[in-house]
GROMACS .gro file of C-alpha atoms in nm:
model
  225
    1UNK     CA    1  -3.152   2.755   3.725
    2UNK     CA    2  -3.300   2.846   4.046
    3UNK     CA    3  -3.601   2.612   4.201
    4UNK     CA    4  -3.915   2.827   4.182
    5UNK     CA    5  -4.032   2.920   4.546
    6UNK     CA    6  -3.666   2.913   4.703
    7UNK     CA    7  -3.659   3.097   5.027
    8UNK     CA    8  -3.421   3.411   5.032
    9UNK     CA    9  -3.081   3.327   5.146
   10UNK     CA   10  -3.090   2.950   5.090
   11UNK     CA   11  -2.837   2.753   4.921
   12UNK     CA   12  -3.004   2.610   4.596
   13UNK     CA   13  -2.970   2.248   4.533
   14UNK     CA   14  -2.875   2.056   4.207
   15UNK     CA   15  -3.065   2.136   3.908
   16UNK     CA   16  -3.331   1.856   3.892
   17UNK     CA   17  -3.373   1.922   3.487
   18UNK     CA   18  -2.982   1.951   3.450
   19UNK     CA   19  -2.863   1.639   3.240
   20UNK     CA   20  -2.709   1.353   3.448
   21UNK     CA   21  -2.376   1.391   3.271
   22UNK     CA   22  -2.236   1.715   3.123
   23UNK     CA   23  -2.137   1.725   2.741
   24UNK     CA   24  -1.786   1.645   2.699
   25UNK     CA   25  -1.598   1.818   2.415
   26UNK     CA   26  -1.549   1.601   2.116
   27UNK     CA   27  -1.168   1.424   2.128
   28UNK     CA   28  -0.988   1.464   1.819
   29UNK     CA   29  -0.778   1.185   1.660
   30UNK     CA   30  -0.397   1.218   1.694
   31UNK     CA   31  -0.258   1.213   1.367
   32UNK     CA   32   0.107   1.029   1.324
   33UNK     CA   33   0.396   1.254   1.256
   34UNK     CA   34   0.493   1.295   0.909
   35UNK     CA   35   0.850   1.215   0.935
   36UNK     CA   36   0.835   0.856   0.988
   37UNK     CA   37   0.551   0.795   0.755
   38UNK     CA   38   0.762   0.970   0.486
   39UNK     CA   39   1.088   0.734   0.588
   40UNK     CA   40   0.912   0.427   0.562
   41UNK     CA   41   0.754   0.479   0.203
   42UNK     CA   42   1.087   0.609   0.094
   43UNK     CA   43   1.236   0.286   0.230
   44UNK     CA   44   0.987   0.075   0.039
   45UNK     CA   45   1.038   0.244  -0.284
   46UNK     CA   46   1.406   0.219  -0.276
   47UNK     CA   47   1.369  -0.141  -0.189
   48UNK     CA   48   1.162  -0.169  -0.484
   49UNK     CA   49   1.400  -0.006  -0.725
   50UNK     CA   50   1.680  -0.233  -0.593
   51UNK     CA   51   1.463  -0.531  -0.657
   52UNK     CA   52   1.366  -0.394  -1.009
   53UNK     CA   53   1.756  -0.444  -1.086
   54UNK     CA   54   1.732  -0.810  -0.994
   55UNK     CA   55   1.395  -0.852  -1.172
   56UNK     CA   56   1.558  -0.709  -1.500
   57UNK     CA   57   1.868  -0.939  -1.470
   58UNK     CA   58   1.647  -1.258  -1.401
   59UNK     CA   59   1.428  -1.143  -1.679
   60UNK     CA   60   1.735  -1.110  -1.923
   61UNK     CA   61   1.820  -1.469  -1.800
   62UNK     CA   62   1.540  -1.644  -1.819
   63UNK     CA   63   1.327  -1.524  -2.088
   64UNK     CA   64   1.332  -1.697  -2.430
   65UNK     CA   65   1.469  -1.493  -2.743
   66UNK     CA   66   1.325  -1.473  -3.065
   67UNK     CA   67   1.560  -1.641  -3.314
   68UNK     CA   68   1.655  -1.511  -3.688
   69UNK     CA   69   1.831  -1.646  -3.968
   70UNK     CA   70   1.991  -1.490  -4.276
   71UNK     CA   71   1.936  -1.643  -4.603
   72UNK     CA   72   1.979  -1.484  -4.953
   73UNK     CA   73   1.997  -1.124  -4.781
   74UNK     CA   74   1.701  -1.160  -4.599
   75UNK     CA   75   1.636  -1.180  -4.241
   76UNK     CA   76   1.358  -1.463  -4.166
   77UNK     CA   77   1.260  -1.603  -3.836
   78UNK     CA   78   1.398  -1.954  -3.764
   79UNK     CA   79   1.068  -2.066  -3.590
   80UNK     CA   80   0.783  -1.863  -3.762
   81UNK     CA   81   0.550  -2.036  -3.530
   82UNK     CA   82   0.747  -1.977  -3.249
   83UNK     CA   83   0.605  -1.811  -2.905
   84UNK     CA   84   0.904  -1.666  -2.779
   85UNK     CA   85   0.739  -1.316  -2.748
   86UNK     CA   86   0.467  -1.419  -2.540
   87UNK     CA   87   0.719  -1.642  -2.333
   88UNK     CA   88   0.924  -1.328  -2.247
   89UNK     CA   89   0.595  -1.146  -2.127
   90UNK     CA   90   0.492  -1.473  -1.945
   91UNK     CA   91   0.819  -1.473  -1.780
   92UNK     CA   92   0.829  -1.098  -1.669
   93UNK     CA   93   0.492  -1.143  -1.538
   94UNK     CA   94   0.585  -1.438  -1.312
   95UNK     CA   95   0.859  -1.261  -1.189
   96UNK     CA   96   0.664  -0.945  -1.119
   97UNK     CA   97   0.415  -1.184  -0.931
   98UNK     CA   98   0.692  -1.335  -0.715
   99UNK     CA   99   0.829  -1.021  -0.626
  100UNK     CA  100   0.502  -0.832  -0.561
  101UNK     CA  101   0.423  -1.115  -0.312
  102UNK     CA  102   0.777  -1.101  -0.148
  103UNK     CA  103   0.777  -0.699  -0.108
  104UNK     CA  104   0.401  -0.701   0.028
  105UNK     CA  105   0.484  -0.984   0.311
  106UNK     CA  106   0.815  -0.809   0.381
  107UNK     CA  107   0.652  -0.464   0.422
  108UNK     CA  108   0.354  -0.586   0.639
  109UNK     CA  109   0.577  -0.778   0.868
  110UNK     CA  110   0.826  -0.484   0.903
  111UNK     CA  111   0.513  -0.238   0.970
  112UNK     CA  112   0.294  -0.493   1.141
  113UNK     CA  113   0.337  -0.322   1.499
  114UNK     CA  114   0.278   0.006   1.421
  115UNK     CA  115  -0.038  -0.069   1.222
  116UNK     CA  116   0.082   0.004   0.872
  117UNK     CA  117  -0.038   0.323   0.730
  118UNK     CA  118  -0.087   0.487   0.409
  119UNK     CA  119   0.290   0.522   0.349
  120UNK     CA  120   0.338   0.144   0.323
  121UNK     CA  121   0.053   0.110   0.068
  122UNK     CA  122   0.176   0.400  -0.151
  123UNK     CA  123   0.533   0.290  -0.133
  124UNK     CA  124   0.440  -0.040  -0.256
  125UNK     CA  125   0.251   0.093  -0.550
  126UNK     CA  126   0.529   0.328  -0.635
  127UNK     CA  127   0.820   0.074  -0.571
  128UNK     CA  128   0.663  -0.201  -0.759
  129UNK     CA  129   0.564   0.024  -1.062
  130UNK     CA  130   0.933   0.182  -1.058
  131UNK     CA  131   1.099  -0.145  -1.012
  132UNK     CA  132   0.922  -0.318  -1.303
  133UNK     CA  133   1.011   0.011  -1.546
  134UNK     CA  134   1.385  -0.052  -1.409
  135UNK     CA  135   1.360  -0.427  -1.471
  136UNK     CA  136   1.207  -0.359  -1.826
  137UNK     CA  137   1.461  -0.068  -1.925
  138UNK     CA  138   1.742  -0.280  -1.802
  139UNK     CA  139   1.652  -0.618  -1.966
  140UNK     CA  140   1.624  -0.457  -2.312
  141UNK     CA  141   1.944  -0.240  -2.290
  142UNK     CA  142   2.165  -0.550  -2.187
  143UNK     CA  143   2.005  -0.769  -2.445
  144UNK     CA  144   2.093  -0.808  -2.798
  145UNK     CA  145   2.083  -0.488  -3.017
  146UNK     CA  146   1.743  -0.411  -3.164
  147UNK     CA  147   1.914  -0.298  -3.521
  148UNK     CA  148   1.840  -0.618  -3.674
  149UNK     CA  149   2.001  -0.531  -4.012
  150UNK     CA  150   2.356  -0.445  -3.823
  151UNK     CA  151   2.332  -0.811  -3.659
  152UNK     CA  152   2.258  -0.995  -3.975
  153UNK     CA  153   2.559  -0.842  -4.145
  154UNK     CA  154   2.764  -0.928  -3.872
  155UNK     CA  155   2.691  -1.284  -3.911
  156UNK     CA  156   2.676  -1.290  -4.262
  157UNK     CA  157   2.482  -1.491  -4.504
  158UNK     CA  158   2.346  -1.843  -4.365
  159UNK     CA  159   2.428  -1.700  -3.992
  160UNK     CA  160   2.175  -1.715  -3.725
  161UNK     CA  161   2.131  -1.488  -3.434
  162UNK     CA  162   1.896  -1.424  -3.147
  163UNK     CA  163   1.684  -1.088  -3.152
  164UNK     CA  164   1.664  -0.825  -2.881
  165UNK     CA  165   1.461  -0.889  -2.555
  166UNK     CA  166   1.095  -0.713  -2.592
  167UNK     CA  167   0.798  -0.637  -2.369
  168UNK     CA  168   0.533  -0.630  -2.593
  169UNK     CA  169   0.224  -0.595  -2.327
  170UNK     CA  170   0.347  -0.327  -2.109
  171UNK     CA  171   0.057  -0.412  -1.888
  172UNK     CA  172   0.300  -0.683  -1.736
  173UNK     CA  173   0.439  -0.373  -1.544
  174UNK     CA  174   0.140  -0.338  -1.353
  175UNK     CA  175   0.163  -0.725  -1.213
  176UNK     CA  176   0.428  -0.623  -0.950
  177UNK     CA  177   0.237  -0.325  -0.793
  178UNK     CA  178  -0.119  -0.490  -0.835
  179UNK     CA  179  -0.017  -0.803  -0.652
  180UNK     CA  180   0.148  -0.622  -0.361
  181UNK     CA  181  -0.150  -0.404  -0.307
  182UNK     CA  182  -0.379  -0.706  -0.322
  183UNK     CA  183  -0.163  -0.897  -0.079
  184UNK     CA  184  -0.120  -0.637   0.149
  185UNK     CA  185  -0.486  -0.552   0.179
  186UNK     CA  186  -0.551  -0.942   0.265
  187UNK     CA  187  -0.304  -0.960   0.518
  188UNK     CA  188  -0.414  -0.606   0.683
  189UNK     CA  189  -0.768  -0.737   0.685
  190UNK     CA  190  -0.646  -1.104   0.833
  191UNK     CA  191  -0.388  -1.010   1.042
  192UNK     CA  192  -0.357  -0.640   1.100
  193UNK     CA  193  -0.353  -0.458   1.428
  194UNK     CA  194  -0.739  -0.377   1.537
  195UNK     CA  195  -0.873  -0.078   1.744
  196UNK     CA  196  -1.046  -0.226   2.050
  197UNK     CA  197  -1.436  -0.216   2.009
  198UNK     CA  198  -1.637   0.089   2.150
  199UNK     CA  199  -1.915   0.018   2.416
  200UNK     CA  200  -2.275   0.021   2.276
  201UNK     CA  201  -2.424   0.355   2.282
  202UNK     CA  202  -2.707   0.237   2.569
  203UNK     CA  203  -2.432   0.206   2.802
  204UNK     CA  204  -2.357   0.527   2.979
  205UNK     CA  205  -2.043   0.596   3.130
  206UNK     CA  206  -1.982   0.586   3.509
  207UNK     CA  207  -2.061   0.907   3.707
  208UNK     CA  208  -1.808   1.117   3.866
  209UNK     CA  209  -1.975   1.117   4.176
  210UNK     CA  210  -2.186   0.836   4.369
  211UNK     CA  211  -2.515   1.047   4.409
  212UNK     CA  212  -2.619   1.436   4.374
  213UNK     CA  213  -2.522   1.678   4.602
  214UNK     CA  214  -2.698   1.734   4.914
  215UNK     CA  215  -2.854   2.096   4.980
  216UNK     CA  216  -2.729   2.277   5.258
  217UNK     CA  217  -2.976   2.383   5.518
  218UNK     CA  218  -3.220   2.609   5.470
  219UNK     CA  219  -3.228   2.935   5.623
  220UNK     CA  220  -3.539   3.137   5.758
  221UNK     CA  221  -3.589   3.518   5.610
  222UNK     CA  222  -3.395   3.759   5.844
  223UNK     CA  223  -3.549   3.902   6.153
  224UNK     CA  224  -3.763   4.199   6.085
  225UNK     CA  225  -3.601   4.505   6.302
   0.00000   0.00000   0.00000
């Protein structure tokens, strides 16, 4: 923009109506590469599957069994008021709670330096659910046979035997992944890597030049011939 009434041939000075700082193009946030994210999520899921085997073996070892007795060719409960079924669910839930805390803490400490990421949360959720399902299937298949009649025939009349291991409340499968997600959220909010605070909007950036450019010497009109 040229200032009005500027003599011909003169060098125009800076535009007094121009903004003090030229507009800057928006800076796009750099996305992290996809390969490392997928590897981190896959490692966490694999760790959950391996720990699921451990959970299944511990559940098989620690969970109480429902006892049966064979009397007069009938299969009866040894303790009709027993709480073995509830106890089996409780043991599975407590073990899932412990593994949820362990996996969330381990994943957070492993990825704390890089600021976590969506792959950590997804890996914990998928790995925890997969590990719970593996533990459930492993415990029920390695336990006693679910065919009570065949088991009763094998022990005979007057004999006793333990029933199969059952998970009557399938909601216990969600204890591990939910615990891991909640603890990861708490650890990230308390000890996670934080970005530096942005300056307030009223603080303008430093100018590139200490002052406006000085106008050149004004030349008069050319002499008439």
